Amino acid sequence: MKIDSITENFGAVVTDVALNDLSDEDFHGIEQAWFTYGVLVFPRQHLTNEDHFAFSRRFGRLEKGLPHINMKMRPSIGNTDNEGNVLPPKHVGRVFNIGNSLWHSDSSYKRVGAKASLLAAHEVPSEGGETEWADMRAGYDALSSDVKNYLSDKIAVHSYAFSHSWHYGLQVMPEEGLRQLPPVKHPLVKIHPDSKRHVLFVGRHASHIIGEDFTSSRKLLRELTFEAAQPPRTFGHQWDVGDIVMWDNRCVLHRARASPPDQPRKMVRSTVAGDVPDNEWAVIEAA
Ligand code: OGA
Ligand code: MN
C-alpha cells in the first residue's frame, strides 16, 4: 500500500491496495492515515455497493438516512435517479443536492454529526463535478489569537430547516421529517477526538451563534467559513469512474463543483455515524 500526500496540510492518495480485500494491517494503516490526512482518495477501486458499505462499516456504525416520507425522492448523490437517468432540473431529488455546492460538514445539523463520509463515482461528467475539501484544523490554526479567544466558548446553532429553506421555495422535506431534525448546538471550536487538534467547526448548516446578535453572528459564520476554506487549505478531486474518497467530517468541510447539467453525475455515498454510544442516528444492527 502506498500513501502520497496531496497538499502540505491534508489529503492523501492511497494506491496499491484493494479495498474489497483488505488485511487488518492495511485497514489499520488506512485508519491512521485518515486521522493524519483527513481525506483519503482511493483511485479506481470500482467497488460494488456491497463492498463500499462493508469497507465503511469497518470504521464504525453507519448513519441512518433522513426521515423522508418517500425515500425514492432521494436519488443517489449527484443529478441522477438511482438508475443513472438525469433528473429534470427542478426535481426535488436534484434540488436537494444543490446545497452540496456550499461548504459543509455532513449531518452537522444532527445532534451527533457524521464521522466519515465515503463517496464513490459511478458516472462522471466530461468536465466539472469535482469535489473540494477544506482543512478546518489548518483553518483554525490560521485564525488570529484574538479571534481564537473570542470563539473559544462560542456555540453555534446548526439547523437543517435553515440550510435547506431556500431551495427555489421547494420544501425538500415534509413537516414531520423536519420535526425530527430540530436545531442542534455545536461548539465553534472542537478538539478532534483522534488527532487532538483544534478544529474550526462551521459550514452551511451553521445558522447563528448563541448569545450573539442573530444577523451579525450569521454574517460572521459565513465569513469564518469563507476565510478558512481558502488555499492552501483546500484541494479538489476530479473524479474518474470507480474512485472512492473518504473524509473526516469532524475536521474537514467539502463541497461539490458544478458540472454540465445534462450529463449524468452519479455518486454513491455511505456515512459512518459519529461514534458516541448513545448516537440516535446510528443504525442498530440485529445481533
Ligand atoms: C455529499 C456531498 C459532494 C459531491 O455526498 O455529502 O456533499 O461532490 N457530495 O457530490
Ligand atoms: Mn456532503
mmCIF file of C-alpha atoms and ligand atoms in Angstrom:
data_model
loop_
_atom_site.group_PDB
_atom_site.id
_atom_site.type_symbol
_atom_site.label_atom_id
_atom_site.label_comp_id
_atom_site.label_asym_id
_atom_site.label_seq_id
_atom_site.Cartn_x
_atom_site.Cartn_y
_atom_site.Cartn_z
ATOM 1 C CA MET A 1 0.000 0.000 0.000
ATOM 2 C CA LYS A 2 1.280 3.445 -0.957
ATOM 3 C CA ILE A 3 0.190 6.727 0.666
ATOM 4 C CA ASP A 4 1.140 10.026 -1.014
ATOM 5 C CA SER A 5 0.156 13.366 0.484
ATOM 6 C CA ILE A 6 -1.768 15.805 -1.719
ATOM 7 C CA THR A 7 -1.145 19.151 -0.008
ATOM 8 C CA GLU A 8 1.089 20.341 2.755
ATOM 9 C CA ASN A 9 -1.850 20.435 5.162
ATOM 10 C CA PHE A 10 -4.036 17.451 4.372
ATOM 11 C CA GLY A 11 -5.282 14.892 1.856
ATOM 12 C CA ALA A 12 -3.540 11.770 0.556
ATOM 13 C CA VAL A 13 -3.879 9.361 -2.364
ATOM 14 C CA VAL A 14 -3.813 5.696 -1.439
ATOM 15 C CA THR A 15 -2.794 3.176 -4.114
ATOM 16 C CA ASP A 16 -1.604 -0.421 -4.380
ATOM 17 C CA VAL A 17 -4.434 -1.670 -2.207
ATOM 18 C CA ALA A 18 -7.792 -3.362 -2.907
ATOM 19 C CA LEU A 19 -10.471 -2.133 -0.511
ATOM 20 C CA ASN A 20 -12.624 -5.192 -1.160
ATOM 21 C CA ASP A 21 -9.820 -7.476 0.012
ATOM 22 C CA LEU A 22 -8.186 -5.574 2.831
ATOM 23 C CA SER A 23 -5.977 -7.096 5.519
ATOM 24 C CA ASP A 24 -6.401 -5.904 9.115
ATOM 25 C CA GLU A 25 -2.922 -4.452 8.901
ATOM 26 C CA ASP A 26 -3.724 -2.363 5.844
ATOM 27 C CA PHE A 27 -7.034 -1.336 7.404
ATOM 28 C CA HIS A 28 -5.144 -0.092 10.429
ATOM 29 C CA GLY A 29 -2.701 1.807 8.186
ATOM 30 C CA ILE A 30 -5.623 3.423 6.365
ATOM 31 C CA GLU A 31 -7.298 4.432 9.616
ATOM 32 C CA GLN A 32 -4.092 6.030 10.923
ATOM 33 C CA ALA A 33 -3.516 7.841 7.616
ATOM 34 C CA TRP A 34 -7.102 9.082 7.726
ATOM 35 C CA PHE A 35 -6.527 10.606 11.169
ATOM 36 C CA THR A 36 -3.448 12.354 9.807
ATOM 37 C CA TYR A 37 -4.659 13.473 6.394
ATOM 38 C CA GLY A 38 -8.416 13.955 6.939
ATOM 39 C CA VAL A 39 -9.215 12.984 3.327
ATOM 40 C CA LEU A 40 -8.103 9.808 1.542
ATOM 41 C CA VAL A 41 -8.549 9.350 -2.200
ATOM 42 C CA PHE A 42 -8.602 5.755 -3.489
ATOM 43 C CA PRO A 43 -8.437 5.881 -7.290
ATOM 44 C CA ARG A 44 -10.338 3.381 -9.430
ATOM 45 C CA GLN A 45 -11.389 0.881 -6.797
ATOM 46 C CA HIS A 46 -14.639 0.084 -8.677
ATOM 47 C CA LEU A 47 -16.317 -1.223 -5.538
ATOM 48 C CA THR A 48 -19.748 -2.781 -5.644
ATOM 49 C CA ASN A 49 -22.172 -1.003 -3.314
ATOM 50 C CA GLU A 50 -21.920 -4.017 -1.043
ATOM 51 C CA ASP A 51 -18.121 -3.747 -0.787
ATOM 52 C CA HIS A 52 -18.353 0.040 -0.440
ATOM 53 C CA PHE A 53 -20.672 -0.339 2.554
ATOM 54 C CA ALA A 54 -18.662 -3.216 4.042
ATOM 55 C CA PHE A 55 -15.472 -1.105 3.944
ATOM 56 C CA SER A 56 -17.340 1.811 5.543
ATOM 57 C CA ARG A 57 -18.662 -0.439 8.276
ATOM 58 C CA ARG A 58 -15.099 -1.113 9.446
ATOM 59 C CA PHE A 59 -14.909 2.491 10.671
ATOM 60 C CA GLY A 60 -17.991 2.235 12.850
ATOM 61 C CA ARG A 61 -21.754 2.021 12.723
ATOM 62 C CA LEU A 62 -23.400 3.526 9.658
ATOM 63 C CA GLU A 63 -25.704 6.502 9.901
ATOM 64 C CA LYS A 64 -29.463 6.316 9.344
ATOM 65 C CA GLY A 65 -30.916 8.150 6.376
ATOM 66 C CA LEU A 66 -33.070 11.230 6.712
ATOM 67 C CA PRO A 67 -36.703 10.936 7.712
ATOM 68 C CA HIS A 68 -38.229 11.438 4.292
ATOM 69 C CA ILE A 69 -41.695 10.068 3.852
ATOM 70 C CA ASN A 70 -40.720 8.650 0.498
ATOM 71 C CA MET A 71 -37.087 7.616 0.251
ATOM 72 C CA LYS A 72 -37.482 7.280 -3.520
ATOM 73 C CA MET A 73 -37.488 11.090 -3.567
ATOM 74 C CA ARG A 74 -33.799 10.992 -2.740
ATOM 75 C CA PRO A 75 -31.711 9.626 -5.561
ATOM 76 C CA SER A 76 -28.046 8.888 -5.259
ATOM 77 C CA ILE A 77 -25.900 11.985 -4.758
ATOM 78 C CA GLY A 78 -25.406 13.965 -7.973
ATOM 79 C CA ASN A 79 -28.062 14.704 -10.568
ATOM 80 C CA THR A 80 -29.484 11.295 -11.463
ATOM 81 C CA ASP A 81 -32.019 8.844 -10.138
ATOM 82 C CA ASN A 82 -30.821 5.524 -8.797
ATOM 83 C CA GLU A 83 -30.765 4.080 -12.310
ATOM 84 C CA GLY A 84 -28.484 6.851 -13.578
ATOM 85 C CA ASN A 85 -31.114 8.824 -15.575
ATOM 86 C CA VAL A 86 -30.552 12.590 -15.409
ATOM 87 C CA LEU A 87 -33.386 14.181 -13.418
ATOM 88 C CA PRO A 88 -35.177 17.365 -14.557
ATOM 89 C CA PRO A 89 -33.503 20.479 -13.037
ATOM 90 C CA LYS A 90 -36.279 21.197 -10.529
ATOM 91 C CA HIS A 91 -36.919 17.627 -9.473
ATOM 92 C CA VAL A 92 -36.971 17.627 -5.680
ATOM 93 C CA GLY A 93 -34.293 14.925 -5.529
ATOM 94 C CA ARG A 94 -31.954 17.048 -7.605
ATOM 95 C CA VAL A 95 -32.793 20.285 -5.852
ATOM 96 C CA PHE A 96 -31.969 18.537 -2.597
ATOM 97 C CA ASN A 97 -28.360 18.135 -3.748
ATOM 98 C CA ILE A 98 -27.869 21.801 -4.702
ATOM 99 C CA GLY A 99 -26.824 22.561 -1.139
ATOM 100 C CA ASN A 100 -23.817 20.286 -1.652
ATOM 101 C CA SER A 101 -22.235 23.128 -3.611
ATOM 102 C CA LEU A 102 -21.755 25.085 -0.371
ATOM 103 C CA TRP A 103 -19.025 24.216 2.142
ATOM 104 C CA HIS A 104 -20.405 21.849 4.769
ATOM 105 C CA SER A 105 -19.796 19.021 7.191
ATOM 106 C CA ASP A 106 -22.203 16.139 6.601
ATOM 107 C CA SER A 107 -25.018 15.875 9.146
ATOM 108 C CA SER A 108 -23.768 18.780 11.274
ATOM 109 C CA TYR A 109 -27.494 19.574 11.684
ATOM 110 C CA LYS A 110 -27.753 16.405 13.785
ATOM 111 C CA ARG A 111 -27.006 16.291 17.488
ATOM 112 C CA VAL A 112 -24.122 13.969 16.652
ATOM 113 C CA GLY A 113 -22.725 14.791 13.230
ATOM 114 C CA ALA A 114 -21.263 12.248 10.823
ATOM 115 C CA LYS A 115 -17.831 10.804 11.421
ATOM 116 C CA ALA A 116 -16.837 9.662 7.940
ATOM 117 C CA SER A 117 -18.396 10.042 4.513
ATOM 118 C CA LEU A 118 -17.344 7.709 1.707
ATOM 119 C CA LEU A 119 -18.280 8.914 -1.763
ATOM 120 C CA ALA A 120 -17.814 6.800 -4.885
ATOM 121 C CA ALA A 121 -18.144 7.870 -8.526
ATOM 122 C CA HIS A 122 -20.319 5.636 -10.713
ATOM 123 C CA GLU A 123 -20.866 8.011 -13.652
ATOM 124 C CA VAL A 124 -18.883 11.182 -14.232
ATOM 125 C CA PRO A 125 -19.441 14.204 -16.494
ATOM 126 C CA SER A 126 -16.911 15.096 -19.210
ATOM 127 C CA GLU A 127 -15.897 18.211 -17.259
ATOM 128 C CA GLY A 128 -16.526 19.799 -13.840
ATOM 129 C CA GLY A 129 -18.181 17.974 -10.979
ATOM 130 C CA GLU A 130 -15.071 17.992 -8.817
ATOM 131 C CA THR A 131 -15.427 17.672 -5.076
ATOM 132 C CA GLU A 132 -13.346 20.012 -2.918
ATOM 133 C CA TRP A 133 -12.266 19.742 0.707
ATOM 134 C CA ALA A 134 -11.041 22.324 3.190
ATOM 135 C CA ASP A 135 -8.927 21.553 6.258
ATOM 136 C CA MET A 136 -10.560 23.114 9.308
ATOM 137 C CA ARG A 137 -7.617 22.221 11.569
ATOM 138 C CA ALA A 138 -5.387 24.446 9.421
ATOM 139 C CA GLY A 139 -8.363 26.840 9.210
ATOM 140 C CA TYR A 140 -8.338 27.125 12.986
ATOM 141 C CA ASP A 141 -4.553 27.461 13.147
ATOM 142 C CA ALA A 142 -4.703 30.370 10.678
ATOM 143 C CA LEU A 143 -7.015 32.460 12.914
ATOM 144 C CA SER A 144 -5.576 35.366 14.880
ATOM 145 C CA SER A 145 -5.217 34.812 18.617
ATOM 146 C CA ASP A 146 -7.949 37.427 19.219
ATOM 147 C CA VAL A 147 -10.410 35.505 17.079
ATOM 148 C CA LYS A 148 -9.342 32.209 18.680
ATOM 149 C CA ASN A 149 -10.028 33.713 22.098
ATOM 150 C CA TYR A 150 -13.354 35.131 21.024
ATOM 151 C CA LEU A 151 -14.513 31.814 19.545
ATOM 152 C CA SER A 152 -13.230 29.614 22.341
ATOM 153 C CA ASP A 153 -16.519 29.438 24.265
ATOM 154 C CA LYS A 154 -18.977 30.148 21.455
ATOM 155 C CA ILE A 155 -21.705 27.710 20.472
ATOM 156 C CA ALA A 156 -23.354 27.716 17.052
ATOM 157 C CA VAL A 157 -26.833 26.505 16.233
ATOM 158 C CA HIS A 158 -26.870 24.178 13.227
ATOM 159 C CA SER A 159 -30.223 23.751 11.581
ATOM 160 C CA TYR A 160 -31.482 21.643 8.711
ATOM 161 C CA ALA A 161 -34.536 23.874 8.243
ATOM 162 C CA PHE A 162 -32.208 26.889 7.979
ATOM 163 C CA SER A 163 -29.802 25.386 5.465
ATOM 164 C CA HIS A 164 -32.492 23.808 3.285
ATOM 165 C CA SER A 165 -35.020 26.625 3.405
ATOM 166 C CA TRP A 166 -34.051 28.379 0.203
ATOM 167 C CA HIS A 167 -34.362 25.657 -2.451
ATOM 168 C CA TYR A 168 -36.487 27.529 -5.027
ATOM 169 C CA GLY A 169 -39.181 27.596 -2.364
ATOM 170 C CA LEU A 170 -39.481 23.829 -2.755
ATOM 171 C CA GLN A 171 -39.962 22.077 0.522
ATOM 172 C CA VAL A 172 -37.485 19.236 0.236
ATOM 173 C CA MET A 173 -38.673 17.565 3.399
ATOM 174 C CA PRO A 174 -42.184 17.139 4.759
ATOM 175 C CA GLU A 175 -43.076 18.819 8.070
ATOM 176 C CA GLU A 176 -42.999 15.586 10.020
ATOM 177 C CA GLY A 177 -39.459 14.939 8.800
ATOM 178 C CA LEU A 178 -38.433 18.440 9.852
ATOM 179 C CA ARG A 179 -39.835 17.828 13.319
ATOM 180 C CA GLN A 180 -37.299 15.024 13.709
ATOM 181 C CA LEU A 181 -34.492 17.439 12.840
ATOM 182 C CA PRO A 182 -34.736 20.212 15.432
ATOM 183 C CA PRO A 183 -31.882 22.766 15.532
ATOM 184 C CA VAL A 184 -28.824 21.487 17.450
ATOM 185 C CA LYS A 185 -25.798 23.054 19.109
ATOM 186 C CA HIS A 186 -22.101 22.585 18.301
ATOM 187 C CA PRO A 187 -19.125 24.453 19.738
ATOM 188 C CA LEU A 188 -17.399 26.573 17.113
ATOM 189 C CA VAL A 189 -14.065 25.185 18.252
ATOM 190 C CA LYS A 190 -13.808 21.454 18.810
ATOM 191 C CA ILE A 191 -10.921 19.212 19.762
ATOM 192 C CA HIS A 192 -10.693 16.319 17.340
ATOM 193 C CA PRO A 193 -11.090 13.092 19.358
ATOM 194 C CA ASP A 194 -8.356 11.199 17.485
ATOM 195 C CA SER A 195 -5.769 13.782 16.419
ATOM 196 C CA LYS A 196 -6.488 16.079 19.432
ATOM 197 C CA ARG A 197 -6.093 19.069 17.122
ATOM 198 C CA HIS A 198 -8.279 22.177 17.352
ATOM 199 C CA VAL A 199 -10.895 22.403 14.609
ATOM 200 C CA LEU A 200 -12.998 25.348 13.435
ATOM 201 C CA PHE A 201 -16.441 23.757 13.128
ATOM 202 C CA VAL A 202 -18.542 25.840 10.726
ATOM 203 C CA GLY A 203 -20.187 25.283 7.311
ATOM 204 C CA ARG A 204 -23.541 25.899 5.686
ATOM 205 C CA HIS A 205 -25.763 24.294 8.327
ATOM 206 C CA ALA A 206 -24.461 26.706 10.998
ATOM 207 C CA SER A 207 -27.227 29.276 11.410
ATOM 208 C CA HIS A 208 -26.153 31.676 14.170
ATOM 209 C CA ILE A 209 -24.178 31.936 17.421
ATOM 210 C CA ILE A 210 -25.968 31.586 20.740
ATOM 211 C CA GLY A 211 -25.961 34.767 22.835
ATOM 212 C CA GLU A 212 -24.789 36.943 19.938
ATOM 213 C CA ASP A 213 -26.745 39.253 17.662
ATOM 214 C CA PHE A 214 -28.531 36.959 15.211
ATOM 215 C CA THR A 215 -27.790 38.812 11.994
ATOM 216 C CA SER A 216 -24.196 39.726 12.707
ATOM 217 C CA SER A 217 -23.363 36.259 14.030
ATOM 218 C CA ARG A 218 -24.831 34.724 10.875
ATOM 219 C CA LYS A 219 -22.588 37.001 8.846
ATOM 220 C CA LEU A 220 -19.591 36.089 10.988
ATOM 221 C CA LEU A 221 -20.217 32.357 10.439
ATOM 222 C CA ARG A 222 -20.271 32.878 6.687
ATOM 223 C CA GLU A 223 -17.047 34.880 6.840
ATOM 224 C CA LEU A 224 -15.317 32.293 9.024
ATOM 225 C CA THR A 225 -16.277 29.521 6.607
ATOM 226 C CA PHE A 226 -15.206 31.584 3.597
ATOM 227 C CA GLU A 227 -11.845 32.594 5.065
ATOM 228 C CA ALA A 228 -10.963 29.165 6.394
ATOM 229 C CA ALA A 229 -11.790 27.419 3.121
ATOM 230 C CA GLN A 230 -9.116 29.166 1.075
ATOM 231 C CA PRO A 231 -5.892 27.882 -0.461
ATOM 232 C CA PRO A 232 -3.548 26.452 0.711
ATOM 233 C CA ARG A 233 -6.092 24.724 2.963
ATOM 234 C CA THR A 234 -8.147 23.282 0.090
ATOM 235 C CA PHE A 235 -7.820 20.827 -2.751
ATOM 236 C CA GLY A 236 -10.171 19.385 -5.352
ATOM 237 C CA HIS A 237 -10.566 15.953 -6.870
ATOM 238 C CA GLN A 238 -11.562 15.397 -10.480
ATOM 239 C CA TRP A 239 -13.408 12.104 -10.399
ATOM 240 C CA ASP A 240 -12.813 9.044 -12.531
ATOM 241 C CA VAL A 241 -15.361 6.248 -12.535
ATOM 242 C CA GLY A 242 -14.544 3.841 -9.719
ATOM 243 C CA ASP A 243 -12.814 6.359 -7.454
ATOM 244 C CA ILE A 244 -13.849 6.431 -3.809
ATOM 245 C CA VAL A 245 -12.905 9.157 -1.348
ATOM 246 C CA MET A 246 -13.369 9.086 2.399
ATOM 247 C CA TRP A 247 -13.235 12.203 4.540
ATOM 248 C CA ASP A 248 -13.499 13.103 8.187
ATOM 249 C CA ASN A 249 -16.480 15.401 8.764
ATOM 250 C CA ARG A 250 -15.099 16.244 12.179
ATOM 251 C CA CYS A 251 -12.196 18.198 10.697
ATOM 252 C CA VAL A 252 -12.803 18.965 7.017
ATOM 253 C CA LEU A 253 -15.532 20.723 5.043
ATOM 254 C CA HIS A 254 -16.413 19.732 1.499
ATOM 255 C CA ARG A 255 -18.433 20.958 -1.458
ATOM 256 C CA ALA A 256 -19.374 19.838 -4.976
ATOM 257 C CA ARG A 257 -18.471 21.899 -8.037
ATOM 258 C CA ALA A 258 -20.891 22.420 -10.900
ATOM 259 C CA SER A 259 -20.936 20.136 -13.937
ATOM 260 C CA PRO A 260 -22.883 20.231 -17.221
ATOM 261 C CA PRO A 261 -26.494 19.812 -16.024
ATOM 262 C CA ASP A 262 -27.494 17.468 -18.840
ATOM 263 C CA GLN A 263 -24.694 14.972 -18.215
ATOM 264 C CA PRO A 264 -25.119 12.244 -15.616
ATOM 265 C CA ARG A 265 -23.059 12.553 -12.471
ATOM 266 C CA LYS A 266 -23.932 9.538 -10.378
ATOM 267 C CA MET A 267 -22.317 9.212 -6.981
ATOM 268 C CA VAL A 268 -22.998 6.811 -4.133
ATOM 269 C CA ARG A 269 -22.302 7.749 -0.541
ATOM 270 C CA SER A 270 -22.177 5.884 2.719
ATOM 271 C CA THR A 271 -21.924 7.643 6.049
ATOM 272 C CA VAL A 272 -20.281 6.439 9.254
ATOM 273 C CA ALA A 273 -22.157 7.752 12.291
ATOM 274 C CA GLY A 274 -20.419 9.804 14.948
ATOM 275 C CA ASP A 275 -19.076 7.258 17.430
ATOM 276 C CA VAL A 276 -20.670 8.175 20.699
ATOM 277 C CA PRO A 277 -22.512 5.239 22.275
ATOM 278 C CA ASP A 278 -25.915 6.942 22.520
ATOM 279 C CA ASN A 279 -25.994 8.315 18.974
ATOM 280 C CA GLU A 280 -29.664 8.134 17.984
ATOM 281 C CA TRP A 281 -28.627 8.423 14.304
ATOM 282 C CA ALA A 282 -26.523 5.260 14.281
ATOM 283 C CA VAL A 283 -28.061 2.231 12.644
ATOM 284 C CA ILE A 284 -28.805 -0.503 15.130
ATOM 285 C CA GLU A 285 -27.933 -3.833 13.606
ATOM 286 C CA ALA A 286 -29.547 -7.117 14.513
ATOM 287 C CA ALA A 287 -27.218 -9.194 16.699
HETATM 288 C C1 OGA B 1 -22.057 14.515 -0.112
HETATM 289 C C2 OGA B 1 -21.572 15.664 -0.868
HETATM 290 C C3 OGA B 1 -20.323 16.281 -2.777
HETATM 291 C C4 OGA B 1 -20.253 15.880 -4.203
HETATM 292 O O1 OGA B 1 -22.180 13.448 -0.696
HETATM 293 O O2 OGA B 1 -22.264 14.669 1.091
HETATM 294 O O3 OGA B 1 -21.566 16.752 -0.355
HETATM 295 O O4 OGA B 1 -19.269 16.276 -4.854
HETATM 296 N N1 OGA B 1 -21.129 15.403 -2.082
HETATM 297 O O5 OGA B 1 -21.167 15.217 -4.685
HETATM 298 MN MN MN B 2 -21.909 16.462 1.839
#
